[in-house]
Short mmCIF file of N, CA, C and O in Angstrom, two decimals:
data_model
loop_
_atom_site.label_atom_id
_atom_site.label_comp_id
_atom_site.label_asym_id
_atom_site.label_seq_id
_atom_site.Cartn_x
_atom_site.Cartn_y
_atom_site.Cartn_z
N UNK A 76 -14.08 -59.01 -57.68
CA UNK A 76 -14.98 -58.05 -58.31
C UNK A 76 -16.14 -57.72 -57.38
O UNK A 76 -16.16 -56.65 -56.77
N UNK A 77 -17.15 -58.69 -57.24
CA UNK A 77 -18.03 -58.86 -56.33
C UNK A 77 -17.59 -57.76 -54.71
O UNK A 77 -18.30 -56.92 -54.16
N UNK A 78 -16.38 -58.16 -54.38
CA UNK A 78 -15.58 -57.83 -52.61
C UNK A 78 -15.58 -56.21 -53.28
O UNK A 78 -16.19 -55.31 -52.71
N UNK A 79 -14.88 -56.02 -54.41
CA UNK A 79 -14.72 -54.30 -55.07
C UNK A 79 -16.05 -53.03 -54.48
O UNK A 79 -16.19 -51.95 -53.91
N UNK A 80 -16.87 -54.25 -55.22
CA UNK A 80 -18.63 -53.82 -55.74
C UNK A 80 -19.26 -53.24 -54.39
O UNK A 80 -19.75 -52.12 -54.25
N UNK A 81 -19.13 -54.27 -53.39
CA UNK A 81 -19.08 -54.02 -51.72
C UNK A 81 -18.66 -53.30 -50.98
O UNK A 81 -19.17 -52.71 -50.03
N UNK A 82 -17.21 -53.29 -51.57
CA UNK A 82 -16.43 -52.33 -50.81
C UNK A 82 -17.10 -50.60 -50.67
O UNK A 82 -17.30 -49.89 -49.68
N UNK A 83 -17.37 -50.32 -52.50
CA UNK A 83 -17.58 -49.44 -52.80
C UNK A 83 -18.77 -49.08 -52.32
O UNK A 83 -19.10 -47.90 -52.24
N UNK A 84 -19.81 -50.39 -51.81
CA UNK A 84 -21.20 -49.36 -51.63
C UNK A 84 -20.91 -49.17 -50.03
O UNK A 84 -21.70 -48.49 -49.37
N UNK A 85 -20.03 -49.64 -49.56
CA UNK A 85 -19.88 -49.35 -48.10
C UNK A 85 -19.58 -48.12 -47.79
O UNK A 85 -20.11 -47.45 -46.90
N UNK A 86 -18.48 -47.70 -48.71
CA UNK A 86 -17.97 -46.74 -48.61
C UNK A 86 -18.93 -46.01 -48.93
O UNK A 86 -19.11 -45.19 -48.03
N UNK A 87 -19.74 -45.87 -49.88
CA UNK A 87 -20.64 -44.79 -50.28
C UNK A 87 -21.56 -44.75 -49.01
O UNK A 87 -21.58 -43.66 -48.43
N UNK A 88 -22.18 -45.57 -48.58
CA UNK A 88 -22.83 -45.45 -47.33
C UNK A 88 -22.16 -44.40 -45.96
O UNK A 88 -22.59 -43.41 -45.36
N UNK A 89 -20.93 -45.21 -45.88
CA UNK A 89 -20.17 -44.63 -45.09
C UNK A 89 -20.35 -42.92 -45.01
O UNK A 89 -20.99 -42.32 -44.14
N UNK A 90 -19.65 -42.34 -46.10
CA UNK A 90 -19.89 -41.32 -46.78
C UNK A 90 -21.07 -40.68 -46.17
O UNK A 90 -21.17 -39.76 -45.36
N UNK A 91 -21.94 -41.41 -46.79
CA UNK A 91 -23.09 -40.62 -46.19
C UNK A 91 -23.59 -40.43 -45.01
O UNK A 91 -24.18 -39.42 -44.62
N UNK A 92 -23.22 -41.94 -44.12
CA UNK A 92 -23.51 -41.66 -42.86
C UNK A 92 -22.90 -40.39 -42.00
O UNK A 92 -23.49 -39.77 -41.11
N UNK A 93 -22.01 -40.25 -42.32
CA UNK A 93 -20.71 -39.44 -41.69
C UNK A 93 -21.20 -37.64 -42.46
O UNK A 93 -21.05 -36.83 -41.55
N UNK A 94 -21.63 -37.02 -43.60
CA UNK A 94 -22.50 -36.26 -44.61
C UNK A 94 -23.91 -36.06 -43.30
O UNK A 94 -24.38 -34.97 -42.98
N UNK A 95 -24.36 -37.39 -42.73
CA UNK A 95 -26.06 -37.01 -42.28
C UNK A 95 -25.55 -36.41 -40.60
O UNK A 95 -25.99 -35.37 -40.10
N UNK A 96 -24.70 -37.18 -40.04
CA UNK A 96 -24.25 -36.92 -38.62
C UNK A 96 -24.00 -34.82 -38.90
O UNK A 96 -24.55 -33.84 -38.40
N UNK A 97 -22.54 -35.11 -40.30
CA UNK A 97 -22.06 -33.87 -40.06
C UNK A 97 -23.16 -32.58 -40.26
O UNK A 97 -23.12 -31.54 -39.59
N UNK A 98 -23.75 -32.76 -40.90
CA UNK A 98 -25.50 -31.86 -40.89
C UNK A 98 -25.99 -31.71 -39.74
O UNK A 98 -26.03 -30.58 -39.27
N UNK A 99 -26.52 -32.94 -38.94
CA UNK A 99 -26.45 -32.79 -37.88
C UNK A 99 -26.32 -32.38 -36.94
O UNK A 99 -27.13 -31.98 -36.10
N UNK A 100 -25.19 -32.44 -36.97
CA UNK A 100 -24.48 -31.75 -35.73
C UNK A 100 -24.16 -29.69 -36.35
O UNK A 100 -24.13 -28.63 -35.72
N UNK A 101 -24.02 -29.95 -37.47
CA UNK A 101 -23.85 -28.55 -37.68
C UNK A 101 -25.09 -27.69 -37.62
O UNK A 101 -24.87 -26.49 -37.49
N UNK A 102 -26.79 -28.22 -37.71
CA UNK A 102 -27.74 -28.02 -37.44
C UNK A 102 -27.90 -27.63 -35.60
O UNK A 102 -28.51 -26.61 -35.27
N UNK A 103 -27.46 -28.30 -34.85
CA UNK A 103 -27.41 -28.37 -33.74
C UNK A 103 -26.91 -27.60 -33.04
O UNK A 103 -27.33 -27.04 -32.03
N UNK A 104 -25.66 -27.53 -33.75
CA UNK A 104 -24.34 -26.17 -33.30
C UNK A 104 -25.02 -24.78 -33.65
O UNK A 104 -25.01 -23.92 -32.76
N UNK A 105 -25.79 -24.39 -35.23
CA UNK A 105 -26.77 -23.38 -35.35
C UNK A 105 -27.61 -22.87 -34.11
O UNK A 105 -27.60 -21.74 -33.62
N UNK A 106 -28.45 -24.16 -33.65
CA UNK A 106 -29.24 -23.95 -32.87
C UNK A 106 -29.01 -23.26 -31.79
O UNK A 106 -29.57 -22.20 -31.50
N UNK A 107 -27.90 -24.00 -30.95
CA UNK A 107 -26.80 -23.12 -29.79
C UNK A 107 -26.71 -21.71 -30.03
O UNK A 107 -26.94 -20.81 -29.23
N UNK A 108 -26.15 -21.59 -31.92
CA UNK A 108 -25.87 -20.28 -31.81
C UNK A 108 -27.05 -19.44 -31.34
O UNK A 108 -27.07 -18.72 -30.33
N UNK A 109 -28.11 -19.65 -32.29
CA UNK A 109 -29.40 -18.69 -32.20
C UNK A 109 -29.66 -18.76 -31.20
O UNK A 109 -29.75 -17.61 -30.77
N UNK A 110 -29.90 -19.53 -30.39
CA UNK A 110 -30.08 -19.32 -29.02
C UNK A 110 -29.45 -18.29 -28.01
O UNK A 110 -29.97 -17.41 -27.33
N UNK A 111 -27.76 -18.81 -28.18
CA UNK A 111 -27.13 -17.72 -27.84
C UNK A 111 -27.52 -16.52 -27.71
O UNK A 111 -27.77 -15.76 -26.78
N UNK A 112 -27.54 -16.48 -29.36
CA UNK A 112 -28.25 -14.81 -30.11
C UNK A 112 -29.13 -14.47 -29.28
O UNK A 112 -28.95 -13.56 -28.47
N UNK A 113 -30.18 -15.12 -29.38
CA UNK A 113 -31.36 -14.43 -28.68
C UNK A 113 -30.82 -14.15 -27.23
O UNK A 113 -31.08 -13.01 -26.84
N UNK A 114 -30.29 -14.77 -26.56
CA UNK A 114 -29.94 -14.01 -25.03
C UNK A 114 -29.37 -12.96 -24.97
O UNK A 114 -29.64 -12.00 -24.25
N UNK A 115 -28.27 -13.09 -25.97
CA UNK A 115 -27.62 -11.80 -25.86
C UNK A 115 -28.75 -10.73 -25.78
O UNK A 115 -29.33 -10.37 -24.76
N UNK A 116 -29.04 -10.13 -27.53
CA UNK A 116 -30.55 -9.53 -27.32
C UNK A 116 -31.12 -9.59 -26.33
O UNK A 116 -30.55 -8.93 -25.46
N UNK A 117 -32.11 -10.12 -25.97
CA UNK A 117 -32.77 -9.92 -24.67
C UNK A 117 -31.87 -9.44 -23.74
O UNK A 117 -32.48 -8.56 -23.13
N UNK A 118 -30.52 -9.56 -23.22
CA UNK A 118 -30.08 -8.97 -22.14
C UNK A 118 -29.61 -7.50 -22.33
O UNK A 118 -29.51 -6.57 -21.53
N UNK A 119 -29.31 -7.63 -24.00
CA UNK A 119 -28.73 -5.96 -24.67
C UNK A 119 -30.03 -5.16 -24.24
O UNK A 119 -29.99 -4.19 -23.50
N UNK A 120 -31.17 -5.68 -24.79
CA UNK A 120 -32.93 -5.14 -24.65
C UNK A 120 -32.80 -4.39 -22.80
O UNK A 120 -32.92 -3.21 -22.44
N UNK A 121 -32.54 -5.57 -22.03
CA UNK A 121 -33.15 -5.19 -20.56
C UNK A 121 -31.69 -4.23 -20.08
O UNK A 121 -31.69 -3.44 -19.14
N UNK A 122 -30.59 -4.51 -20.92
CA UNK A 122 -29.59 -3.26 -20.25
C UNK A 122 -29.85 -1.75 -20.96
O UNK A 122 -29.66 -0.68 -20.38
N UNK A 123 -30.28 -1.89 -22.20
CA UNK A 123 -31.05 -0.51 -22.80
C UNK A 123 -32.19 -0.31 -21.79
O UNK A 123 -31.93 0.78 -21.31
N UNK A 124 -33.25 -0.74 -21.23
CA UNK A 124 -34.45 -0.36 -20.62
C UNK A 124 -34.01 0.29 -19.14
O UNK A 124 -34.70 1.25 -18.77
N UNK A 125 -32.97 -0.11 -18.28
CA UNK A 125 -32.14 -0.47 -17.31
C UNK A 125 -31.60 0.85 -17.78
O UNK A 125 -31.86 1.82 -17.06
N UNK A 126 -31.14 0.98 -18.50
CA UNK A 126 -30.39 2.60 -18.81
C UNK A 126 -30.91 3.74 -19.06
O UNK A 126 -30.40 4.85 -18.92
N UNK A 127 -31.99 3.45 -19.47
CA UNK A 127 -33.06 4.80 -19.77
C UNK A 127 -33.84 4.80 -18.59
O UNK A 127 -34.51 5.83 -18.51
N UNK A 128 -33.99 4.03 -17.68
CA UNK A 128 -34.77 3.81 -16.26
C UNK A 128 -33.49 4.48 -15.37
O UNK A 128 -33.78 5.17 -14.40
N UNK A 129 -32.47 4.33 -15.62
CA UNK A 129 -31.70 5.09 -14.74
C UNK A 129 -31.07 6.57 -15.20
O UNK A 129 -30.59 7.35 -14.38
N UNK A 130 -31.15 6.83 -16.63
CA UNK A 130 -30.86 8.10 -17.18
C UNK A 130 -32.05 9.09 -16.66
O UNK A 130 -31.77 10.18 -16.15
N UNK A 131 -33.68 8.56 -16.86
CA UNK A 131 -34.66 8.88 -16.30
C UNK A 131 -34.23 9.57 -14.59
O UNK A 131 -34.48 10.74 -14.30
N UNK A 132 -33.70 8.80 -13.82
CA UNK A 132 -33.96 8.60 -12.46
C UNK A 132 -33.03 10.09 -12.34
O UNK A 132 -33.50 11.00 -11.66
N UNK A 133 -31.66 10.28 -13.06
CA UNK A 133 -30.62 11.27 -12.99
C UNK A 133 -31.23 12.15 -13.82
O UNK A 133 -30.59 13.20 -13.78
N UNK A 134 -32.25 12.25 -14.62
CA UNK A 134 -32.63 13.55 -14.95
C UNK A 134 -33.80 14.28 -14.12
O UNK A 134 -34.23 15.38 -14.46
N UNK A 135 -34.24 13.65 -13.12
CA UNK A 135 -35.57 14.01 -12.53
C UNK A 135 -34.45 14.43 -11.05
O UNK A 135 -34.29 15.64 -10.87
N UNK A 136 -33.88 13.65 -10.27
CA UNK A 136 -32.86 14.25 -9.06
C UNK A 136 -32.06 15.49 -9.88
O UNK A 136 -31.31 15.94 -9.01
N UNK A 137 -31.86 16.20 -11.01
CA UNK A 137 -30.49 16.63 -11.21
C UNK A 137 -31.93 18.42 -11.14
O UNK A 137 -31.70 19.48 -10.56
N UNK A 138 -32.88 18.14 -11.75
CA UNK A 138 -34.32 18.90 -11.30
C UNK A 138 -34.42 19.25 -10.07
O UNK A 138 -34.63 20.42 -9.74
N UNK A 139 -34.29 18.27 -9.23
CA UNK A 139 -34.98 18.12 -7.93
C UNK A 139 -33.48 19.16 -7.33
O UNK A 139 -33.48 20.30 -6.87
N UNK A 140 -32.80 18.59 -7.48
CA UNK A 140 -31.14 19.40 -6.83
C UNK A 140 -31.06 21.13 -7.29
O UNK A 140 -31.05 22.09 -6.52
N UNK A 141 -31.00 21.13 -9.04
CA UNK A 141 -31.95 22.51 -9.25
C UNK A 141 -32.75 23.41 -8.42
O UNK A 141 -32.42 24.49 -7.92
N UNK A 142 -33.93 22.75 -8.36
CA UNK A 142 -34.70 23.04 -7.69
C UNK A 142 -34.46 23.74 -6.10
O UNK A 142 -34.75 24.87 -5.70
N UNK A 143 -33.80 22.57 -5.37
CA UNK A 143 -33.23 22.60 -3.76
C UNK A 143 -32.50 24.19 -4.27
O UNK A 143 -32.93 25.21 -3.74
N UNK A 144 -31.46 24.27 -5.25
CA UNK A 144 -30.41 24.82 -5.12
C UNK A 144 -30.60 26.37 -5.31
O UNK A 144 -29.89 27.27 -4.85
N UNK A 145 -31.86 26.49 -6.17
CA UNK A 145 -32.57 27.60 -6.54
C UNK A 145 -33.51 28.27 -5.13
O UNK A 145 -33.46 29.50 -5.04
N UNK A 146 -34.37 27.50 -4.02
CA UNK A 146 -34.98 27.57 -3.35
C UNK A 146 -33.82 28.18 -2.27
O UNK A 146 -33.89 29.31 -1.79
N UNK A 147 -32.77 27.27 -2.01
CA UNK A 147 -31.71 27.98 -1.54
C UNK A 147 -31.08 29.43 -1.62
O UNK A 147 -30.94 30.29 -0.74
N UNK A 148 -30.80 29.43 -2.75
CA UNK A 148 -30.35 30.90 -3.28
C UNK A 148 -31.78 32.30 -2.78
O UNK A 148 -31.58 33.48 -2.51
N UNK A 149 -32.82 31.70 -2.80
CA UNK A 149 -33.43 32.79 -2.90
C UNK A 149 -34.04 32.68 -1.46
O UNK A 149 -35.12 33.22 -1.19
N UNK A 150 -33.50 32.15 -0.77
CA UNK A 150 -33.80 32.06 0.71
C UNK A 150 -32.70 32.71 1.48
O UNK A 150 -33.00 33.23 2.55
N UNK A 151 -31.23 32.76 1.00
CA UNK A 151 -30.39 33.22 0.98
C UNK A 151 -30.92 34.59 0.81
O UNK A 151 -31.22 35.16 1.86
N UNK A 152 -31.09 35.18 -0.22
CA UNK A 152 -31.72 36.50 -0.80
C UNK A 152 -32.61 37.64 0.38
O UNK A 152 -32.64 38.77 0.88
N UNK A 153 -33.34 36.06 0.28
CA UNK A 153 -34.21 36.59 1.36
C UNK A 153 -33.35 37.37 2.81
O UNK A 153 -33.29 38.53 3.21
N UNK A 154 -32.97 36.51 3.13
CA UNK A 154 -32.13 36.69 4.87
C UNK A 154 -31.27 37.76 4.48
O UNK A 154 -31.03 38.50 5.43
N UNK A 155 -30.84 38.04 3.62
CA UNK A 155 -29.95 39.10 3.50
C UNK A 155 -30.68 40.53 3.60
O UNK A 155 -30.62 41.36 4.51
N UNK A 156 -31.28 40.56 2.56
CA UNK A 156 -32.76 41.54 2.48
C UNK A 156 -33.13 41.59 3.99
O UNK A 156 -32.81 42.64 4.55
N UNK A 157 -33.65 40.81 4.60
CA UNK A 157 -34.12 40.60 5.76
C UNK A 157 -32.95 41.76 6.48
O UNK A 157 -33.07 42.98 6.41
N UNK A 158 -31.87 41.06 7.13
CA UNK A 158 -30.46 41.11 7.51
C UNK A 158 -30.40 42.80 6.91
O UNK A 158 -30.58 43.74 7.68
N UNK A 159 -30.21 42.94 5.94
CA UNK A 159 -30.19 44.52 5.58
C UNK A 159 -31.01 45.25 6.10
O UNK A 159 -30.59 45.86 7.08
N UNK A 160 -32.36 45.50 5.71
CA UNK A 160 -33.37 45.99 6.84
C UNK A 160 -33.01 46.63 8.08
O UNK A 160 -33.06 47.78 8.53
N UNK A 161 -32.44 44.96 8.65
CA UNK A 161 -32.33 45.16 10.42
C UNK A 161 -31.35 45.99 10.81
O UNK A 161 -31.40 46.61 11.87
N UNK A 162 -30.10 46.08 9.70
CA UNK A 162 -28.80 46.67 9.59
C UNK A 162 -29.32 48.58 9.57
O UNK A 162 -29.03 49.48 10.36
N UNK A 163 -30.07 48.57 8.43
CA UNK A 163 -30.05 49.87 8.19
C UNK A 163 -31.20 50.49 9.10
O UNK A 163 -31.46 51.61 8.67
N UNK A 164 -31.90 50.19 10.10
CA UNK A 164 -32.92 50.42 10.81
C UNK A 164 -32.08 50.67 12.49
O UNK A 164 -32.62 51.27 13.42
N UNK A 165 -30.68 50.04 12.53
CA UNK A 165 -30.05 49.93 13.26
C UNK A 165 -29.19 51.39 13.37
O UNK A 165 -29.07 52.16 14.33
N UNK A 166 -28.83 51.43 12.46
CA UNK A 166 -28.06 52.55 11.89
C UNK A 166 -29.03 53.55 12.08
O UNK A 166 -28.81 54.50 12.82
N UNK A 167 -29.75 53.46 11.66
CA UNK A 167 -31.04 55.18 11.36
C UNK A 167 -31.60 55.24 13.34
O UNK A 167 -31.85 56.39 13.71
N UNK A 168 -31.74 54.38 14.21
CA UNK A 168 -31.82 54.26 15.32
C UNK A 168 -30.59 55.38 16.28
O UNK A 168 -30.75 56.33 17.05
N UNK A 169 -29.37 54.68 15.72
CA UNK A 169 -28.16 55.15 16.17
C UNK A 169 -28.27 56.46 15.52
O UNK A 169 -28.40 57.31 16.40
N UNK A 170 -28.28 57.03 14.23
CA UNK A 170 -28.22 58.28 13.74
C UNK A 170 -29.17 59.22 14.74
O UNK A 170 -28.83 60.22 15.36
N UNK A 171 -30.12 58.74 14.72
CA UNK A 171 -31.11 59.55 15.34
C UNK A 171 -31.13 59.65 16.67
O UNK A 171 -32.13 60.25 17.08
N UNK A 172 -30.36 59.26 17.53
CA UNK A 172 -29.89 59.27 18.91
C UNK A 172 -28.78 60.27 18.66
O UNK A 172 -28.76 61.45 19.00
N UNK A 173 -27.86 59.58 18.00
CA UNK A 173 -26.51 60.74 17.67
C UNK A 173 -26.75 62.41 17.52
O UNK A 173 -26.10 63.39 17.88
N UNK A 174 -27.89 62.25 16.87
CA UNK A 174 -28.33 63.90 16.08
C UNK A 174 -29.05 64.26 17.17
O UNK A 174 -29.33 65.46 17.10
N UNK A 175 -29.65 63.53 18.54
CA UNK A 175 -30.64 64.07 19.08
C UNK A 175 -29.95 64.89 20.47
O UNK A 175 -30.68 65.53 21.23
#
């Protein structure tokens, strides 16, 4: 009876010891997670900042290329204009020799 009585509070102990560990450790394993968590975040955070720092960078060059490409064109414009001028001043030179 007595050995029963024993048995049983061992076991109940037991029980519990094995109940306080498994808390424990499942407390612990939480912790890992959140931790985890938070890195992720923080690295999701600095690859969002990282992306708008470089979306930034391609919207200010794609301006700047604009820009070049526009300055181009009308420099182009120019020389032609220019280039015409010289063409038709060439011509009115020659006419006026021809007629003379």
């Amino acid at each position: 009876q007595e050995l029963r009585v024993r048995c049983a509070e061992l076991e109940k102990e037991g029980r519990k010891k094995a109940e306080t560990v498994a808390l424990e450790m499942l407390e612990k394993h939480q912790e890992e997670v959140n931790a985890i968590s938070r890195r992720v975040q923080e690295r999701e955070a600095e690859h969002t900042v990282e992306m708008e720092r470089v979306c930034r960078e391609l919207a200010s060059a794609k301006q700047n290329a604009a820009r070049q490409v526009k300055g181009l064109e009308d420099e182009i414009r120019r020389l032609q204009e220019k280039e015409g001028d010289r063409i038709g001043q060439h011509v009115e030179h020659h006419l006026r020799a021809v007629s003379s």
